[in-house]
XYZ file of C-alpha atoms in Angstrom:
663
model
C 0.438 0.116 -0.039
C 2.668 2.651 1.396
C 4.235 2.956 -2.407
C 0.973 2.904 -4.810
C 0.728 5.899 -3.863
C 2.908 8.439 -3.960
C 1.960 11.858 -2.581
C 3.079 10.572 0.582
C 0.608 9.679 2.586
C -3.464 8.052 1.447
C -1.253 4.963 0.723
C 1.489 4.813 3.800
C -1.821 5.938 6.035
C -3.428 2.770 4.852
C -0.130 0.588 4.977
C -0.021 1.525 8.307
C -4.284 0.929 9.665
C -2.571 -3.195 7.938
C 0.380 -2.706 10.087
C -1.796 -1.700 13.673
C -3.670 -4.410 12.693
C -1.831 -6.849 11.751
C -0.125 -6.700 15.444
C -3.335 -6.614 16.776
C -4.213 -9.547 16.094
C -1.043 -11.260 17.050
C 0.863 -11.999 13.067
C 4.111 -10.389 15.221
C 5.319 -14.467 15.475
C 3.756 -15.341 12.811
C 5.611 -14.225 10.759
C 4.493 -10.576 10.534
C 8.063 -9.128 9.876
C 9.597 -12.194 7.524
C 10.484 -11.325 4.126
C 11.054 -13.584 0.414
C 14.774 -13.827 0.030
C 14.028 -13.457 -3.395
C 12.974 -9.428 -3.134
C 16.094 -7.842 -3.618
C 17.248 -5.731 -1.224
C 14.470 -6.853 0.946
C 16.013 -9.153 4.135
C 15.704 -6.426 7.273
C 12.273 -6.842 9.469
C 12.665 -3.184 9.282
C 12.025 -3.604 5.698
C 7.761 -2.643 6.679
C 8.012 0.025 8.556
C 10.785 1.921 6.814
C 8.835 1.696 4.171
C 6.165 3.275 5.740
C 8.136 5.993 7.216
C 9.635 6.844 4.015
C 6.420 6.898 2.741
C 4.975 9.601 4.570
C 8.248 11.427 4.415
C 7.738 12.058 -0.238
C 5.989 15.470 0.950
C 10.330 16.360 2.246
C 12.134 14.011 0.168
C 13.146 17.124 -1.715
C 13.814 18.828 0.969
C 18.107 17.720 2.130
C 20.670 19.194 0.409
C 20.982 18.160 -2.910
C 16.798 19.115 -3.109
C 15.513 21.334 -6.173
C 13.114 23.208 -4.338
C 11.472 25.896 -3.705
C 11.784 29.367 -2.287
C 8.737 30.352 0.169
C 6.562 33.461 -1.001
C 7.167 35.161 2.843
C 11.144 34.543 1.990
C 11.928 35.279 -1.655
C 9.438 39.276 -0.312
C 12.288 39.635 1.869
C 15.251 39.522 -0.672
C 13.520 42.348 -2.852
C 16.754 45.780 -1.185
C 18.695 47.323 -1.995
C 21.321 44.773 -1.971
C 19.456 41.959 -4.743
C 22.611 40.295 -5.152
C 21.211 37.665 -3.657
C 18.575 37.941 -6.375
C 20.990 36.187 -8.583
C 21.379 32.804 -6.752
C 18.123 32.835 -4.627
C 18.409 29.520 -2.471
C 15.978 27.106 -3.291
C 14.711 26.063 -0.104
C 11.029 25.794 -0.416
C 8.237 26.787 1.789
C 7.533 24.954 4.851
C 3.551 24.054 5.489
C 1.835 22.063 6.614
C 1.741 19.097 4.481
C 5.242 19.319 4.770
C 4.479 19.174 8.945
C 2.156 16.232 8.969
C 3.638 14.514 7.351
C 6.830 14.474 10.123
C 4.601 13.537 12.484
C 3.044 10.822 10.817
C 6.531 9.754 9.728
C 7.554 10.363 13.509
C 4.453 7.659 14.606
C 5.771 4.914 12.843
C 9.673 5.858 13.713
C 8.084 4.785 18.131
C 5.628 2.283 16.456
C 8.234 0.297 15.114
C 10.775 1.115 18.262
C 7.973 0.082 20.434
C 8.286 -3.231 18.616
C 11.157 -3.649 19.235
C 11.116 -4.013 22.925
C 7.128 -5.739 22.155
C 8.603 -8.164 20.241
C 13.048 -8.454 19.963
C 12.662 -12.307 19.135
C 11.048 -11.109 15.068
C 11.989 -7.204 15.209
C 14.811 -5.611 16.242
C 17.117 -2.637 15.887
C 19.502 -2.632 13.066
C 20.854 -0.334 10.259
C 17.691 -0.134 8.104
C 16.006 0.710 11.460
C 18.007 3.119 12.722
C 18.876 4.738 9.419
C 15.448 5.790 8.868
C 14.636 6.854 12.579
C 18.416 8.971 11.899
C 15.927 10.414 8.531
C 12.524 10.954 10.562
C 15.143 13.776 13.166
C 16.840 15.125 10.376
C 13.678 15.912 9.524
C 12.957 17.882 12.946
C 15.505 19.412 13.199
C 15.834 21.141 9.893
C 11.081 21.886 10.317
C 12.686 23.440 13.399
C 15.915 25.568 12.243
C 13.431 27.214 10.753
C 11.753 29.042 13.131
C 15.166 30.465 13.972
C 15.479 32.131 11.076
C 12.042 32.688 8.862
C 14.418 33.313 5.738
C 16.560 30.419 6.018
C 19.681 32.406 5.421
C 21.719 32.439 8.465
C 20.201 35.298 10.236
C 19.935 36.129 14.119
C 19.857 31.970 16.207
C 17.360 32.755 19.785
C 18.376 29.977 22.338
C 15.547 26.843 22.337
C 13.495 28.013 25.237
C 13.091 30.871 23.312
C 11.073 29.549 20.441
C 7.847 29.889 19.942
C 7.398 29.428 15.773
C 4.959 27.926 14.546
C 6.532 25.668 13.020
C 7.431 24.206 16.532
C 3.912 24.941 17.450
C 2.122 22.838 14.342
C 4.212 19.768 15.501
C 3.178 20.257 18.891
C -0.411 20.575 18.781
C -0.430 17.637 16.392
C 1.377 15.548 18.677
C -0.580 16.344 21.087
C -3.882 15.296 19.122
C -2.652 12.160 18.294
C -1.286 11.188 22.160
C -5.160 12.117 22.756
C -6.567 9.437 19.712
C -4.293 7.173 19.940
C -3.789 7.342 23.446
C -0.111 7.674 24.012
C 2.484 9.750 26.033
C 3.009 12.831 24.520
C 6.644 14.025 23.632
C 8.723 15.277 25.229
C 10.019 19.480 25.295
C 12.690 18.083 23.172
C 11.576 17.290 20.874
C 10.643 20.141 19.673
C 14.489 22.099 20.039
C 16.822 21.989 17.009
C 19.455 21.565 20.253
C 17.163 17.943 21.862
C 17.326 16.632 17.915
C 20.319 16.608 17.465
C 21.523 15.174 20.830
C 18.802 12.011 20.007
C 20.896 12.059 16.447
C 23.789 11.569 18.440
C 23.075 9.353 20.741
C 21.177 6.967 18.036
C 24.797 6.864 15.913
C 27.083 6.183 18.486
C 24.814 3.112 19.680
C 24.652 2.100 16.704
C 28.206 2.303 15.902
C 29.404 0.817 19.582
C 27.251 -1.906 18.517
C 29.182 -3.064 15.287
C 32.019 -1.995 16.890
C 31.149 -5.223 19.392
C 29.930 -7.240 17.177
C 32.300 -6.531 14.069
C 33.881 -10.302 14.209
C 30.908 -12.106 15.415
C 27.747 -13.270 13.160
C 25.645 -9.898 13.676
C 28.088 -7.466 12.083
C 25.932 -6.821 9.084
C 23.484 -5.994 11.085
C 24.797 -3.024 12.494
C 27.237 -2.360 9.797
C 27.248 1.826 8.980
C 25.645 3.238 5.734
C 26.731 6.072 4.676
C 23.628 7.692 5.000
C 23.862 7.609 8.772
C 26.466 10.048 8.450
C 24.926 11.981 6.307
C 21.723 12.304 8.161
C 23.352 14.407 10.988
C 25.270 15.702 8.286
C 22.493 17.327 6.492
C 21.255 17.654 10.015
C 23.421 19.810 11.422
C 24.381 22.521 8.426
C 20.103 22.477 8.277
C 19.249 23.817 12.107
C 20.917 26.830 11.884
C 22.768 26.057 14.954
C 25.807 28.085 16.176
C 28.684 26.115 15.452
C 26.854 23.317 13.770
C 29.473 24.433 10.185
C 32.136 22.582 12.249
C 30.062 20.085 13.579
C 29.921 19.033 10.328
C 33.199 19.066 9.564
C 34.389 17.257 11.751
C 32.237 14.141 10.942
C 32.974 14.387 7.544
C 37.033 14.165 8.029
C 36.888 11.642 10.208
C 34.188 10.138 7.004
C 36.966 11.442 5.243
C 39.223 9.398 7.599
C 37.881 6.105 7.099
C 38.193 6.188 3.462
C 42.151 7.498 3.640
C 42.877 4.614 5.402
C 41.079 1.803 4.240
C 38.766 0.192 6.848
C 41.416 -0.155 8.754
C 40.230 0.209 12.509
C 43.435 0.384 14.107
C 45.026 3.668 11.975
C 41.786 6.196 13.103
C 43.416 8.921 14.071
C 42.572 9.454 17.728
C 42.395 12.980 17.730
C 38.512 14.097 19.001
C 39.052 18.154 18.912
C 39.345 17.981 14.137
C 37.884 14.869 14.210
C 34.944 12.289 14.671
C 35.625 8.723 14.273
C 33.484 7.982 11.288
C 32.540 4.082 10.151
C 32.099 5.305 6.733
C 32.666 6.678 3.842
C 31.738 9.754 1.488
C 29.985 10.133 -1.413
C 28.955 13.511 -3.416
C 25.870 13.586 -0.495
C 28.439 14.094 2.333
C 30.338 16.588 -0.440
C 27.591 19.022 -1.904
C 26.556 19.002 2.005
C 29.492 20.291 3.575
C 29.785 22.162 0.708
C 26.290 23.393 1.543
C 27.169 24.793 4.371
C 29.720 26.816 3.094
C 27.779 28.660 0.957
C 26.030 29.306 4.030
C 29.001 31.353 5.632
C 29.846 33.162 2.767
C 33.341 34.583 2.385
C 36.886 34.800 1.302
C 37.646 32.123 3.413
C 34.673 29.869 2.534
C 34.571 31.202 -0.785
C 38.485 28.789 -1.157
C 37.784 26.149 0.942
C 34.306 25.008 -1.775
C 36.770 25.481 -4.020
C 39.455 23.239 -2.573
C 37.263 20.693 -1.300
C 36.259 20.619 -5.111
C 38.912 19.980 -6.363
C 40.166 17.166 -3.399
C 36.582 15.900 -4.439
C 37.168 15.432 -8.393
C 41.240 14.041 -7.566
C 38.962 11.724 -5.673
C 36.745 10.573 -8.201
C 39.811 10.715 -10.449
C 41.282 8.299 -9.199
C 38.775 5.668 -7.883
C 36.788 6.018 -10.745
C 34.078 5.364 -8.100
C 30.790 6.382 -9.090
C 29.538 7.576 -5.386
C 31.420 11.191 -5.196
C 31.835 12.085 -8.959
C 30.930 15.319 -8.388
C 27.338 16.036 -9.950
C 25.843 19.333 -11.070
C 24.303 20.090 -7.714
C 28.153 20.217 -6.865
C 28.297 22.966 -9.257
C 25.773 24.845 -8.212
C 26.758 24.696 -4.186
C 30.452 25.769 -5.141
C 29.359 28.002 -7.829
C 26.782 30.035 -5.280
C 29.976 29.583 -2.747
C 31.753 32.243 -4.948
C 29.765 34.446 -6.304
C 27.733 34.636 -2.802
C 32.063 35.944 -1.914
C 32.394 37.697 -4.936
C 35.460 35.855 -6.426
C 34.392 35.907 -9.579
C 37.078 34.193 -11.642
C 37.500 31.841 -9.396
C 33.826 31.163 -10.371
C 34.136 32.668 -13.771
C 37.354 29.545 -14.311
C 35.247 26.480 -13.154
C 32.318 27.584 -15.580
C 35.107 27.312 -18.154
C 36.128 24.459 -17.494
C 33.395 22.930 -16.752
C 32.201 24.966 -20.852
C 35.323 22.608 -22.118
C 34.004 18.329 -20.166
C 30.797 19.511 -21.928
C 31.794 20.727 -24.926
C 34.668 17.233 -25.906
C 31.774 15.197 -24.596
C 29.630 16.323 -27.627
C 32.386 16.521 -29.903
C 33.135 12.682 -28.778
C 29.668 11.897 -28.204
C 28.634 12.209 -32.703
C 31.061 9.256 -32.955
C 32.104 7.638 -29.859
C 29.745 4.998 -28.937
C 31.761 4.836 -24.857
C 30.903 8.788 -25.162
C 27.166 8.513 -25.609
C 27.146 6.686 -22.863
C 29.109 9.639 -20.551
C 26.364 11.330 -21.288
C 24.317 9.613 -17.152
C 27.684 11.311 -16.205
C 28.603 14.804 -17.596
C 27.570 17.490 -15.622
C 26.073 20.249 -18.684
C 26.993 23.738 -17.997
C 23.156 25.214 -16.616
C 20.754 28.043 -16.198
C 21.189 28.029 -12.748
C 26.308 27.908 -12.528
C 25.587 30.085 -15.312
C 23.054 32.549 -13.108
C 25.663 32.181 -10.079
C 28.235 32.387 -12.262
C 26.654 36.458 -13.392
C 26.253 36.902 -9.007
C 30.397 36.569 -8.821
C 30.319 38.786 -11.797
C 27.155 41.272 -9.326
C 29.915 41.110 -6.569
C 32.540 41.501 -7.708
C 35.207 45.062 -7.522
C 36.386 44.760 -10.686
C 35.729 47.713 -12.082
C 35.849 45.801 -16.255
C 32.392 43.320 -14.581
C 29.920 44.634 -16.049
C 30.602 44.173 -19.598
C 32.000 40.135 -18.020
C 28.653 40.141 -17.130
C 27.255 41.713 -20.828
C 30.052 39.172 -22.368
C 28.539 35.421 -20.241
C 24.966 36.890 -21.647
C 25.401 36.710 -24.824
C 27.350 33.991 -24.534
C 24.689 31.739 -22.679
C 21.847 33.581 -25.462
C 24.133 31.937 -28.500
C 24.711 28.404 -26.980
C 20.787 28.448 -25.804
C 19.206 29.539 -29.524
C 22.341 27.480 -31.865
C 20.349 24.467 -29.188
C 24.730 23.919 -28.445
C 23.274 23.753 -24.513
C 19.300 24.664 -24.149
C 20.039 24.145 -20.482
C 22.244 27.629 -20.439
C 19.775 29.463 -22.089
C 18.652 32.977 -20.034
C 16.145 33.994 -17.757
C 15.013 37.186 -16.283
C 17.146 37.120 -13.385
C 20.305 36.412 -15.878
C 19.615 39.715 -17.056
C 17.952 41.578 -14.096
C 21.819 39.961 -12.626
C 23.188 42.250 -15.401
C 21.789 44.998 -14.686
C 22.520 45.081 -11.304
C 26.351 44.758 -12.575
C 25.686 48.398 -14.434
C 23.946 49.652 -11.647
C 26.702 49.776 -9.393
C 28.863 51.292 -11.587
C 27.972 54.276 -10.303
C 29.019 55.746 -13.798
C 26.053 57.624 -15.797
C 26.776 55.045 -18.451
C 26.633 52.069 -16.437
C 22.492 52.887 -14.855
C 21.411 53.879 -18.657
C 22.542 50.661 -20.241
C 21.016 49.287 -16.490
C 17.663 51.049 -18.183
C 17.725 50.001 -21.271
C 18.381 46.280 -20.744
C 15.154 46.823 -18.941
C 13.444 47.999 -22.102
C 14.659 44.456 -24.354
C 13.275 42.655 -21.135
C 9.541 43.939 -21.315
C 10.201 43.738 -24.869
C 11.501 39.672 -25.004
C 8.615 38.667 -23.227
C 5.553 40.979 -24.861
C 6.754 39.042 -27.567
C 6.425 35.546 -26.006
C 8.712 35.279 -24.133
C 7.316 33.614 -20.438
C 11.120 33.710 -19.318
C 11.129 37.257 -19.762
C 8.721 38.093 -17.292
C 10.448 41.617 -15.658
C 9.726 41.711 -12.069
C 9.515 45.127 -9.942
C 12.732 44.071 -7.715
C 14.320 44.186 -12.182
C 12.473 47.882 -12.147
C 13.917 48.579 -8.225
C 17.186 47.228 -9.884
C 17.431 50.092 -12.328
C 16.366 52.340 -9.525
C 19.320 52.278 -7.743
C 21.778 52.322 -10.796
C 20.366 56.755 -10.644
C 19.964 56.191 -7.178
C 23.806 55.304 -6.501
C 25.024 58.306 -9.132
C 22.483 60.908 -7.973
C 23.953 64.147 -6.661
C 27.846 63.425 -8.781
C 25.362 64.650 -11.823
C 23.194 67.391 -11.847
C 24.940 69.681 -9.610
C 22.361 73.505 -10.718
C 26.218 75.541 -11.919
C 26.214 72.491 -14.267
C 24.984 73.246 -16.812
C 23.392 69.033 -18.409
C 20.924 68.951 -21.306
C 20.183 65.523 -19.112
C 17.596 65.015 -16.950
C 19.064 64.379 -13.320
C 19.563 61.264 -12.158
C 16.582 61.599 -9.775
C 14.428 63.128 -12.003
C 14.931 59.268 -14.254
C 14.088 57.561 -11.089
C 11.054 59.456 -11.292
C 10.320 58.509 -15.170
C 10.443 54.701 -14.317
C 7.986 55.197 -10.269
C 5.851 56.353 -13.135
C 6.154 54.485 -16.017
C 5.980 51.684 -12.655
C 2.392 53.182 -11.310
C 1.052 52.082 -15.561
C 1.936 48.669 -15.755
C -0.494 48.385 -12.892
C -3.496 47.705 -15.285
C -1.315 45.591 -17.106
C -2.430 42.160 -16.768
C 0.298 40.660 -18.364
C 2.891 41.887 -16.406
C 1.419 42.389 -13.184
C 3.878 45.130 -11.538
C 2.967 46.016 -8.231
C 5.837 49.162 -6.927
C 6.271 48.201 -3.347
C 7.385 50.590 -0.459
C 11.785 50.003 -2.147
C 10.288 51.023 -5.027
C 9.121 54.728 -3.479
C 12.481 54.560 -0.923
C 14.635 54.149 -3.618
C 13.393 57.144 -5.883
C 12.844 59.148 -2.118
C 17.503 58.268 -1.890
C 17.604 60.067 -5.268
C 15.636 63.078 -4.586
C 17.297 62.513 -0.741
C 21.070 63.527 -2.618
C 20.049 65.291 -5.204
C 21.433 69.411 -5.254
C 18.845 70.951 -7.066
C 16.835 73.442 -5.790
C 14.164 71.718 -5.171
C 14.269 68.696 -4.008
C 12.766 68.833 -0.529
C 9.346 69.188 -1.959
C 9.410 67.173 -4.998
C 10.094 63.850 -2.411
C 7.913 65.316 0.315
C 4.980 65.050 -2.500
C 6.118 61.115 -3.170
C 5.361 60.458 0.349
C 2.099 61.794 0.321
C 0.872 59.777 -2.818
C 2.920 56.630 -1.148
C -0.687 55.422 1.729
C -2.548 57.146 -1.916
C -2.002 54.111 -3.650
C -1.490 51.768 -0.585
C 2.471 51.403 0.071
C 2.544 53.625 2.607
C 5.801 55.081 3.236
C 8.578 53.119 6.399
C 10.620 54.921 9.058
C 13.399 54.748 5.436
C 10.975 56.491 3.712
C 10.682 59.786 6.563
C 14.238 59.574 6.693
C 15.077 59.770 2.993
C 12.674 62.843 3.157
C 14.172 64.402 6.376
C 17.758 63.981 4.764
C 16.615 66.203 1.452
C 14.950 69.621 4.095
C 17.820 69.120 5.394
C 19.586 69.547 2.083
C 17.628 71.849 1.253
C 18.435 74.355 3.987
C 21.858 74.155 3.174
C 21.208 76.782 0.118
C 17.396 77.646 1.974
C 17.424 79.337 4.586
C 13.701 79.807 5.369
C 12.344 79.088 9.256
C 9.874 76.929 7.329
C 11.850 74.427 6.183
C 12.722 72.761 9.610
C 8.808 73.316 10.982
C 7.251 71.254 8.044
C 10.553 68.932 9.711
C 9.904 68.916 12.652
C 5.574 68.120 11.623
C 6.907 65.128 9.757
C 9.369 63.810 12.959
C 5.342 64.435 15.085
C 3.537 62.728 12.679
C 6.181 59.643 12.987
C 5.605 59.532 16.726
C 1.140 59.347 15.883
C 2.201 56.047 13.182
C 5.095 54.161 16.198
C 2.018 55.031 18.190
C -0.162 52.872 16.601
C 1.808 50.116 15.516
C 2.258 51.717 12.502
C 5.668 52.704 12.355
C 9.366 51.881 13.955
C 11.661 55.141 14.792
C 15.339 54.289 15.127
C 17.534 56.657 15.691
C 18.747 57.708 12.732
C 15.431 59.390 12.533
C 16.595 61.513 15.954
C 20.083 62.273 14.194
C 19.136 63.935 11.880
C 16.309 66.003 13.374
C 18.989 66.276 16.443
C 21.325 67.923 12.716
C 18.678 69.982 11.260
C 18.612 72.081 14.031
C 22.356 71.921 14.683
C 21.810 74.244 10.862
C 18.861 76.389 11.426
C 19.231 79.792 13.493
C 16.302 78.836 15.785
C 17.786 80.234 19.396
C 16.497 76.942 21.096
C 17.795 74.723 18.742
C 20.854 73.143 21.021
C 17.749 72.778 23.545
C 15.523 71.130 21.108
C 18.423 68.984 20.310
C 19.168 67.895 24.262
C 15.712 67.502 24.038
C 16.061 64.772 21.135
C 18.047 63.479 22.974
C 16.501 62.919 26.169
C 13.323 61.239 23.998
C 15.945 59.066 22.704
C 16.477 57.722 26.478
C 13.459 58.220 28.593
C 11.472 55.497 25.156
C 15.065 53.475 25.008
C 16.322 53.921 21.890
C 19.757 52.722 20.607
C 21.491 56.239 22.353
C 25.341 56.202 20.622
C 28.323 58.297 20.937
C 27.198 59.604 18.259
C 24.524 60.436 19.318
C 25.925 62.850 21.915
C 28.637 64.227 19.589
C 25.376 65.289 17.402
C 24.107 66.930 20.473
C 27.355 68.817 21.668
C 27.318 70.539 17.699
C 24.295 70.916 18.218
C-alpha cells in the first residue's frame, strides 16, 4: 500500500492501518516481518515500518541538501531590498507548510511504533542498520523544520535559543502530535522533540549507540546487522547544516573529516586518528551527498575563506573521483552549483568563471566525442551540463565583484548564454529574467551614468522580449528596483545647479521610471506593483540631489504613497528629512525646520499606532537639522531629543552625543 500512492499520505496511511491490525491480531509471531529472500534488498524485518516512514516523508523528499526546491513567497519578498545581488542565486528552499509538518508527525508516529515493536517482540524484530537510518532520517527532518523557526528566511539570520523557540513550526508539530497522542491514547512527547538541540542530541545518541553495537559485533555473526551506512552520517550532516544552530558547520566538518579518514585508511580501525578535537571517528566513507552537504554549509556562510575552502573541496573531490573512478563520489550538477554559489556570495568572480569555463570545456569535448563514439554517448549519464543556475551564479559573482570591468564581463557571459541556447548547443544555458536582472545589477553598481543608462536599456529589452512571448523574461519589481538603484547610486554626482546638463538629472530619471512602473499596474500581463522599497529608492535619489526643490519633490512622493496602497516606512521619512536637510543648506527659510518637526510628529503618531518604528538615525537627522537651523532654541531642542531617546529606549551612541554637542 505504501508504494501505491506517491503523495506520501493515503497509501502510507492504509499501510499503517494494516500494520496496526496485524499487530493487534497477534500476527507478529506468525511471520509478519519475515520477507522473501527472493526480493532484492528486502532482508530486514524493519522493512515494512521503514517503507511506511519513508513514504510518509515523501513530501519532505526534496528538502535535503540536494533538493531542487522552491523558496516560499514570504522569504522571496524578504529579499527585495537595495542589495539585490542575492536575487541572482536565491537558495531554492521550499515553504515549510502544513503538509510538511504533517508528514513529519506521521513519520515520527510510525518510528515510535517501530521502536515499540523492538521492545515487545525482540525475537522477531529489532534494531538494525535499516531502522537506524530511518530513525536518523526522521530526526533530521525534525531538526530542519525546527531550525527554520530560528531563521524564517533560512539565510543565516540571528539565532535564538531553544528555550525561547516559539516559532510556528514547533507549535504546529506539538499541536498535531498532542492530537495524535489523544486519539491513540499514547504518552505525549517530551520537550526535546521540539527543539533543535534536542533533535541533534538524539541523533548523536542513536549514532553512537549504533556504532558501539557495530564495534562489539564486527567480528561476529551480527556484523552485517549493524553495519554503518553512509546515510547515517549524511542525515546528521544534513541536520547540522540545515538546523541553523551556532557552531553546526564546525561539527559537520568534524564528522566529514572522520569519514574522509575512514576512506583514506582503507577501513583499518587501528590506523584511525584519535584526534577527537578535529575529527569525529566514523565508520563510512563520504559520498557525493556528503560533499554537497559540507559545500552547502560553506555557501551559507559567505566569505573569502569559505569561498576558497569550497573551491579546494571541489578540487579534492575531483581528484578522489579521478583516482578511484568511484561513481559514489563523482561531482554532480548540485556540487558545481553549490560551489559556484559559494564563490558568488564571496564575490570571487575570477574563480567562479574559471570553474564554469572548465565545465564548458568538458561539455564541449563530450559533444564532439558523442558524434562518433559509443563510449561518449554512454558518458551522457555522468557529464555535468552547465545550466542556467550555474551561469546565473557566475553572473552574481560579477555583480558582487570589485572588478571595474565586471559589467562588461557579465554582458559577455549573458550573450554567450543566449548563443548556446539559441543554437541548440546547450539549451540548459538559456538565460531568464534572473540572468538579465543580475547583469542589470552589475551596471547599476558601476556608479556611472553610462551604467545607469545601460541598466534601463536592458530593462526595456526585457519588457520587449516578454511582450513578444518569451515568458522567461517577465520582469518583476526586483528588476525595476535594480534599475532605480543605478540612478540612486549616481544621484548628486551630475546635478549641480551650476552644471549645464542637457540630460535629466538622476532623480528625475528615477521618478520618470517610477511613473512608468505605476502605469504597469493596469497591465494584467506584467502585473508589476511598486513596493515601499521602490519608492524609497526614488526618495533616496531626491535626498542625494543637490537641486533646488528636491525636498518638495520628495514630500510629494511621500504623500502619494498611502493613496496607492504603499504606506511609507521609517526609511521613507528619513529620506525626506535628508532632502530637507540638503534644502536647508541652501535656503535659510525657517519653515523647513517646522516642516521637519511636523514629519517627526507624524512619525511618532504612526509609531503609537503600531504602524512605524523610529530608530536612532531619525533622531540624528532631526538633531542635525536643529544644529543647522538659525533657531535660538536649536541646542535645547537637540538636547530634548537626546533625553527623549533615552526615555523611549532608543539606542543612544557616541555619535548621538557628538551631534547634540555640535548643536
